Tab-separated table of C-alpha atoms and ligand atoms in Angstrom:
chain	number	residue	atom	x	y	z
P	199	MET	CA	77.517	202.829	-132.785
P	200	SER	CA	75.390	200.970	-130.283
P	201	VAL	CA	75.505	197.280	-129.485
P	202	LEU	CA	72.454	195.199	-128.690
P	203	VAL	CA	73.168	192.241	-126.411
P	204	VAL	CA	70.728	189.512	-125.489
P	205	GLY	CA	71.955	187.217	-122.762
P	206	SER	CA	71.566	185.860	-119.286
P	207	VAL	CA	71.296	188.171	-116.299
P	208	ALA	CA	72.114	185.869	-113.453
P	209	LEU	CA	72.898	185.334	-109.822
P	210	ASP	CA	76.203	183.474	-109.668
P	211	SER	CA	77.636	181.480	-106.793
P	212	VAL	CA	81.279	180.807	-107.412
P	213	GLU	CA	84.044	178.972	-105.620
P	214	THR	CA	87.668	179.512	-106.604
P	215	PRO	CA	90.885	178.526	-104.793
P	216	PHE	CA	90.909	182.116	-103.477
P	217	GLY	CA	87.433	182.493	-102.064
P	218	LYS	CA	83.707	182.141	-102.459
P	219	ALA	CA	80.990	184.470	-103.676
P	220	ASP	CA	77.294	183.789	-103.135
P	221	GLU	CA	74.525	185.041	-105.368
P	222	VAL	CA	76.510	187.844	-106.930
P	223	ILE	CA	75.593	189.715	-110.107
P	224	GLY	CA	76.513	187.622	-113.127
P	225	GLY	CA	75.270	186.372	-116.459
P	226	SER	CA	76.577	186.426	-119.988
P	227	GLY	CA	74.628	189.580	-120.918
P	228	THR	CA	75.690	191.380	-117.763
P	229	PHE	CA	79.432	190.743	-118.137
P	230	PHE	CA	79.269	191.639	-121.822
P	231	ALA	CA	77.435	194.905	-121.106
P	232	ALA	CA	79.824	195.901	-118.308
P	233	SER	CA	82.777	195.355	-120.630
P	234	ALA	CA	81.411	196.770	-123.921
P	235	SER	CA	80.124	199.893	-122.163
P	236	HIS	CA	83.744	201.064	-121.919
P	237	PHE	CA	83.634	201.549	-125.700
P	238	THR	CA	80.098	202.228	-126.843
P	239	PRO	CA	76.463	202.508	-125.669
P	240	VAL	CA	74.919	199.114	-124.943
P	241	GLN	CA	71.311	197.919	-125.002
P	242	LEU	CA	70.743	194.883	-122.801
P	243	VAL	CA	67.818	192.513	-123.323
P	244	GLY	CA	67.179	189.686	-120.880
P	245	VAL	CA	64.959	188.612	-118.040
P	246	VAL	CA	65.210	188.516	-114.269
P	247	GLY	CA	62.827	187.116	-111.668
P	248	ASN	CA	61.146	189.153	-108.977
P	249	ASP	CA	63.908	188.073	-106.558
P	250	TYR	CA	66.636	189.902	-108.505
P	251	PRO	CA	68.434	192.782	-106.770
P	252	VAL	CA	67.946	195.127	-109.743
P	253	ASP	CA	69.399	198.057	-107.799
P	254	LYS	CA	72.786	196.324	-108.158
P	255	LEU	CA	72.520	196.908	-111.923
P	256	GLU	CA	72.360	200.691	-111.411
P	257	PRO	CA	76.121	201.100	-111.993
P	258	LEU	CA	75.520	199.658	-115.476
P	259	ARG	CA	72.817	202.213	-116.187
P	260	ALA	CA	75.253	204.891	-115.069
P	261	ARG	CA	77.673	203.545	-117.697
P	262	HIS	CA	75.105	204.077	-120.520
P	263	VAL	CA	73.782	200.549	-120.551
P	264	ASP	CA	70.124	200.868	-121.566
P	265	LEU	CA	68.178	198.455	-119.343
P	266	SER	CA	64.738	199.191	-120.761
P	267	GLY	CA	64.735	195.775	-122.501
P	268	LEU	CA	65.329	193.907	-119.246
P	269	GLU	CA	62.088	192.134	-118.367
P	270	ARG	CA	60.988	191.331	-114.827
P	271	ALA	CA	59.015	188.132	-114.697
P	272	GLU	CA	57.194	186.284	-111.939
P	273	GLY	CA	59.477	183.554	-110.586
P	274	GLU	CA	63.106	182.823	-109.763
P	275	SER	CA	66.030	184.451	-111.529
P	276	PHE	CA	68.529	182.413	-113.543
P	277	ARG	CA	71.146	180.985	-111.191
P	278	TRP	CA	74.502	179.450	-112.009
P	279	ARG	CA	76.775	177.762	-109.502
P	280	GLY	CA	80.310	176.938	-110.534
P	281	ARG	CA	83.666	175.956	-109.163
P	282	TYR	CA	87.249	176.322	-110.347
P	283	ARG	CA	89.946	174.149	-108.910
P	284	HIS	CA	93.596	174.709	-109.663
P	285	ASP	CA	93.064	174.766	-113.404
P	286	LEU	CA	91.433	178.162	-113.641
P	287	ASN	CA	90.751	177.642	-117.344
P	288	ALA	CA	88.036	175.094	-116.699
P	289	ALA	CA	84.800	175.981	-114.920
P	290	GLU	CA	82.961	173.098	-113.395
P	291	THR	CA	79.234	173.785	-113.468
P	292	LEU	CA	77.683	172.549	-110.240
P	293	GLU	CA	74.179	173.764	-110.955
P	294	THR	CA	72.239	175.661	-113.629
P	295	ARG	CA	68.766	176.804	-112.630
P	296	LEU	CA	67.071	178.406	-115.602
P	297	GLY	CA	64.179	179.842	-113.550
P	298	VAL	CA	62.424	182.581	-115.524
P	299	PHE	CA	64.759	181.874	-118.447
P	300	SER	CA	62.909	178.650	-119.205
P	301	GLN	CA	59.790	180.646	-120.236
P	302	PHE	CA	61.679	183.616	-121.684
P	303	ARG	CA	60.841	184.777	-125.227
P	304	PRO	CA	63.087	187.696	-126.106
P	305	LYS	CA	61.149	190.768	-127.177
P	306	ILE	CA	63.446	193.282	-128.759
P	307	PRO	CA	62.058	196.766	-128.092
P	308	GLN	CA	61.264	198.694	-131.270
P	309	ALA	CA	63.948	201.238	-130.436
P	310	PHE	CA	66.656	198.523	-130.396
P	311	ARG	CA	65.734	196.717	-133.614
P	312	GLN	CA	68.063	198.725	-135.793
P	313	ALA	CA	71.135	198.205	-133.648
P	314	PRO	CA	74.073	197.927	-136.082
P	315	PHE	CA	75.961	195.484	-133.849
P	316	VAL	CA	74.273	192.509	-132.222
P	317	PHE	CA	75.812	190.155	-129.706
P	318	LEU	CA	73.959	186.940	-128.934
P	319	ALA	CA	75.485	186.118	-125.588
P	320	ASN	CA	75.412	182.624	-124.222
P	321	ILE	CA	71.747	181.567	-123.950
P	322	ASP	CA	69.565	178.899	-125.565
P	323	PRO	CA	70.344	178.938	-129.327
P	324	ARG	CA	66.578	178.850	-130.020
P	325	LEU	CA	66.295	182.199	-128.265
P	326	GLN	CA	69.344	183.489	-130.121
P	327	LEU	CA	67.560	182.606	-133.387
P	328	GLU	CA	64.396	184.375	-132.222
P	329	VAL	CA	66.406	187.538	-131.650
P	330	LEU	CA	67.724	187.492	-135.207
P	331	LYS	CA	64.161	187.349	-136.550
P	332	GLN	CA	63.420	190.646	-134.789
P	333	VAL	CA	66.401	192.777	-135.760
P	334	GLU	CA	66.772	194.697	-139.005
P	335	ARG	CA	69.910	193.899	-140.977
P	336	PRO	CA	72.634	194.517	-138.406
P	337	ARG	CA	76.111	195.214	-139.779
P	338	LEU	CA	77.591	192.527	-137.573
P	339	VAL	CA	76.122	189.616	-135.651
P	340	ALA	CA	78.365	187.773	-133.205
P	341	CYS	CA	77.486	184.946	-130.898
P	342	ASP	CA	78.801	182.841	-128.048
P	343	THR	CA	77.721	179.494	-126.648
P	344	MET	CA	78.803	176.851	-124.124
P	345	ASN	CA	78.909	173.110	-123.457
P	346	PHE	CA	75.450	173.166	-121.843
P	347	TRP	CA	73.850	174.219	-125.183
P	348	ILE	CA	76.207	172.235	-127.414
P	349	GLU	CA	74.974	169.120	-125.616
P	350	SER	CA	71.291	169.979	-125.478
P	351	ARG	CA	70.650	172.135	-128.596
P	352	ARG	CA	73.274	171.106	-131.115
P	353	SER	CA	71.083	171.255	-134.246
P	354	ASP	CA	69.669	174.687	-133.313
P	355	LEU	CA	73.201	175.910	-132.804
P	356	ILE	CA	74.254	174.685	-136.232
P	357	GLU	CA	71.204	176.408	-137.761
P	358	LEU	CA	72.096	179.617	-135.901
P	359	MET	CA	75.658	179.554	-137.247
P	360	LYS	CA	74.320	180.125	-140.782
P	361	HIS	CA	73.191	183.580	-139.652
P	362	VAL	CA	76.149	184.858	-137.638
P	363	ASP	CA	79.296	186.654	-138.786
P	364	VAL	CA	81.474	185.904	-135.767
P	365	LEU	CA	81.395	182.909	-133.449
P	366	LEU	CA	83.344	183.197	-130.205
P	367	LEU	CA	83.922	180.093	-128.121
P	368	ASN	CA	86.622	178.478	-126.032
P	369	ASP	CA	88.870	175.629	-127.161
P	370	GLY	CA	86.966	172.940	-125.256
P	371	GLU	CA	83.666	174.115	-126.742
P	372	ALA	CA	85.170	174.244	-130.257
P	373	ARG	CA	86.361	170.636	-129.900
P	374	GLN	CA	83.033	169.497	-128.499
P	375	LEU	CA	80.994	171.255	-131.195
P	376	THR	CA	83.080	170.173	-134.171
P	377	GLU	CA	84.363	166.813	-132.916
P	378	HIS	CA	87.816	167.870	-134.125
P	379	ASN	CA	90.626	167.802	-131.629
P	380	ASN	CA	92.833	170.012	-133.780
P	381	LEU	CA	91.790	173.662	-133.470
P	382	VAL	CA	92.689	174.562	-137.053
P	383	LYS	CA	90.381	171.807	-138.273
P	384	ALA	CA	87.753	172.842	-135.742
P	385	ALA	CA	87.905	176.431	-137.015
P	386	ARG	CA	87.595	175.268	-140.618
P	387	TRP	CA	84.534	173.188	-139.702
P	388	ILE	CA	82.903	176.278	-138.183
P	389	LEU	CA	83.878	178.592	-141.074
P	390	ASP	CA	82.274	176.098	-143.467
P	391	ARG	CA	78.951	176.524	-141.645
P	392	GLY	CA	78.425	180.291	-141.843
P	393	PRO	CA	80.634	182.515	-139.686
P	394	LYS	CA	83.299	184.559	-141.488
P	395	TYR	CA	85.315	184.874	-138.301
P	396	VAL	CA	85.790	182.363	-135.538
P	397	VAL	CA	87.524	183.313	-132.323
P	398	ILE	CA	88.761	180.385	-130.249
P	399	LYS	CA	89.782	181.401	-126.737
P	400	LYS	CA	92.272	179.366	-124.778
P	401	GLY	CA	91.974	180.966	-121.343
P	402	GLU	CA	95.361	181.945	-119.968
P	403	HIS	CA	96.951	180.789	-123.248
P	404	GLY	CA	95.426	183.507	-125.392
P	405	ALA	CA	93.047	183.510	-128.327
P	406	PHE	CA	93.109	182.601	-132.020
P	407	MET	CA	91.033	184.309	-134.678
P	408	PHE	CA	90.518	182.414	-137.920
P	409	THR	CA	89.083	183.516	-141.257
P	410	ALA	CA	89.011	181.495	-144.480
P	411	SER	CA	92.459	182.820	-145.384
P	412	THR	CA	94.118	184.191	-142.211
P	413	VAL	CA	95.003	183.241	-138.654
P	414	PHE	CA	95.753	185.739	-135.893
P	415	PHE	CA	96.835	185.024	-132.338
P	416	ALA	CA	96.969	187.235	-129.252
P	417	PRO	CA	98.285	186.124	-125.885
P	418	ALA	CA	96.354	186.490	-122.667
P	419	TYR	CA	97.781	189.059	-120.276
P	420	PRO	CA	100.012	187.205	-117.788
P	421	LEU	CA	98.341	188.233	-114.532
P	422	GLU	CA	99.991	187.307	-111.303
P	423	ASP	CA	96.664	186.898	-109.537
P	424	VAL	CA	93.681	185.477	-111.344
P	425	PHE	CA	90.960	185.684	-108.771
P	426	ASP	CA	87.810	184.428	-110.502
P	427	PRO	CA	87.706	183.486	-114.216
P	428	THR	CA	83.896	183.732	-114.400
P	429	GLY	CA	82.849	186.156	-117.090
P	430	ALA	CA	86.225	186.287	-118.837
P	431	GLY	CA	84.666	185.027	-122.089
P	432	ASP	CA	81.801	187.520	-122.074
P	433	SER	CA	84.118	190.359	-121.110
P	434	PHE	CA	86.410	189.340	-123.970
P	435	ALA	CA	83.402	189.526	-126.296
P	436	GLY	CA	82.481	192.921	-124.811
P	437	GLY	CA	85.932	194.329	-125.581
P	438	PHE	CA	85.982	192.727	-129.030
P	439	ILE	CA	82.530	193.867	-130.223
P	440	GLY	CA	82.592	197.098	-128.200
P	441	TYR	CA	85.804	198.178	-129.916
P	442	LEU	CA	84.485	197.286	-133.409
P	443	ALA	CA	81.249	199.181	-132.737
P	444	GLN	CA	83.141	202.203	-131.454
P	445	ARG	CA	85.332	202.362	-134.566
P	446	GLY	CA	82.637	201.261	-137.001
P	447	LYS	CA	85.158	199.629	-139.351
P	448	LEU	CA	85.126	195.929	-140.171
P	449	ASP	CA	88.408	195.261	-141.952
P	450	GLU	CA	90.994	192.673	-140.917
P	451	ALA	CA	93.187	195.256	-139.115
P	452	HIS	CA	90.270	196.308	-136.901
P	453	PHE	CA	89.330	192.696	-136.228
P	454	ARG	CA	92.902	191.932	-135.150
P	455	ARG	CA	92.926	194.888	-132.777
P	456	ALA	CA	89.520	193.774	-131.515
P	457	VAL	CA	91.083	190.480	-130.362
P	458	VAL	CA	93.606	192.441	-128.293
P	459	TYR	CA	90.861	194.641	-126.825
P	460	GLY	CA	88.971	191.444	-126.018
P	461	SER	CA	91.973	189.942	-124.236
P	462	THR	CA	92.460	193.207	-122.355
P	463	MET	CA	88.889	193.293	-121.031
P	464	GLY	CA	88.942	189.584	-120.174
P	465	SER	CA	92.083	190.179	-118.130
P	466	PHE	CA	90.328	192.826	-116.005
P	467	ALA	CA	87.224	190.726	-115.408
P	468	VAL	CA	89.169	187.951	-113.694
P	469	GLU	CA	90.791	190.227	-111.128
P	470	ARG	CA	87.686	190.306	-108.866
P	471	PHE	CA	84.416	188.468	-108.367
P	472	SER	CA	81.392	189.413	-110.470
P	473	ILE	CA	81.532	192.588	-112.612
P	474	GLN	CA	83.288	194.492	-109.833
P	475	ARG	CA	86.587	195.153	-111.594
P	476	LEU	CA	84.883	196.108	-114.866
P	477	LEU	CA	83.034	198.823	-112.962
P	478	GLU	CA	86.193	200.163	-111.321
P	479	ILE	CA	88.416	200.635	-114.353
P	480	GLY	CA	88.559	203.616	-116.676
P	481	PRO	CA	90.150	204.566	-120.014
P	482	ASP	CA	93.616	204.965	-118.455
P	483	ASP	CA	93.620	201.429	-117.074
P	484	ILE	CA	92.574	200.074	-120.459
P	485	ARG	CA	95.236	202.087	-122.277
P	486	LYS	CA	97.973	200.946	-119.868
P	487	ARG	CA	97.058	197.317	-120.261
P	488	LEU	CA	96.979	197.636	-124.050
P	489	ASP	CA	100.497	199.073	-123.843
P	490	ALA	CA	101.546	196.147	-121.696
P	491	PHE	CA	100.133	193.814	-124.363
P	492	ARG	CA	102.180	195.544	-127.009
P	493	GLN	CA	105.333	195.172	-124.899
P	494	LEU	CA	104.540	191.523	-124.373
P	495	VAL	CA	104.797	190.672	-128.053
P	496	ALA	CA	107.292	193.340	-129.248
P	497	PHE	CA	110.688	192.158	-130.438
P	498	GLU	CA	113.232	193.268	-132.983
P	499	GLU	CA	114.627	191.103	-135.708
P	500	ASP	CA	118.384	190.739	-135.991
P	501	MET	CA	118.618	188.475	-138.992
P	502	PRO	CA	122.016	188.633	-140.655
P	503	ALA	CA	121.853	190.777	-143.833
D	120	AMP	P1	81.998	183.000	-119.056
D	120	AMP	O1	82.307	184.338	-119.649
D	120	AMP	O2	81.986	181.947	-120.097
D	120	AMP	O3	82.818	182.684	-117.843
D	120	AMP	O4	80.458	183.086	-118.575
D	120	AMP	C1	80.087	183.185	-117.235
D	120	AMP	C2	78.620	183.567	-117.096
D	120	AMP	O5	77.792	182.704	-117.874
D	120	AMP	C3	78.168	183.417	-115.661
D	120	AMP	O6	77.977	184.704	-115.118
D	120	AMP	C4	76.864	182.614	-115.716
D	120	AMP	O7	75.818	183.220	-115.032
D	120	AMP	C5	76.549	182.512	-117.197
D	120	AMP	N1	76.049	181.177	-117.561
D	120	AMP	C6	76.458	179.977	-117.085
D	120	AMP	N2	75.768	178.969	-117.671
D	120	AMP	C7	74.901	179.539	-118.547
D	120	AMP	C8	73.907	179.027	-119.460
D	120	AMP	N3	73.672	177.721	-119.587
D	120	AMP	N4	73.227	179.922	-120.223
D	120	AMP	C9	73.452	181.237	-120.097
D	120	AMP	N5	74.367	181.795	-119.263
D	120	AMP	C10	75.085	180.962	-118.481
């Protein structure tokens, strides 16, 4: 089943302890699409300016990402500049230039309005709400956000939460949004406001998934070299939603596996700058890393009888 994603399509400039990348392909929608396309067809809606190197998105089209909902507008593309110091879990935003995003009104093409799975990638919550008004009863709506929007659009975000099934966010964002330091309390706060599932990611320390009655945890894959964490969250979401859309089942067992698929895809994204690694890998790489995940948490009980 296809996934509709609405998100940023950006030019990222990133500095990590291992190198620098200038104006590379990035954006929440782009990372999500590159990741989810390993599981299911993806329809990407967003906007770029007339300065965007759209030819660099061709590899996505080749991976069955439908780009017909990507608008080209007069003006500058969305640009994000960030830095990671030694704590690779925390991005420091140096600059956000909304460019054509500041005037963007998402228009979901008629052909995408019945998408069964919808991912509202990290953009202005007002735009995320506008998307929901245009789609026809999706089976699952998931959304992401970040500190930038929690600070500037808090009430819109809380309104949006009433209409989403799954909220994915990192631990810092969960604390900031809920004003609870304890993640169990933070999850409860979110579950009380609409979502049936909340996934709280903790970077290299793994991810929790909470429902009203269950908690599940999956570790992050212990990579020896994390090169650039940018896009890990969106790639996680791409694996998570992409897997659910591929299988078409929404029970707890599938959701738990989706967390592991999410962790798997996040672990690939951070091995290179931009979406590079997500474009290189294939089904065998994904399968091998899933196996490695299983090994990571496998143990046998030897409780005395
Ligand atoms: P993450 O998966 O959380 O590391 O997301 C990284 C991507 O989010 C980068 O490629 C950025 O272009 C994009 N991004 C950063 N800030 C924003 C923002 N305020 N709104 C939308 N997308 C953003």
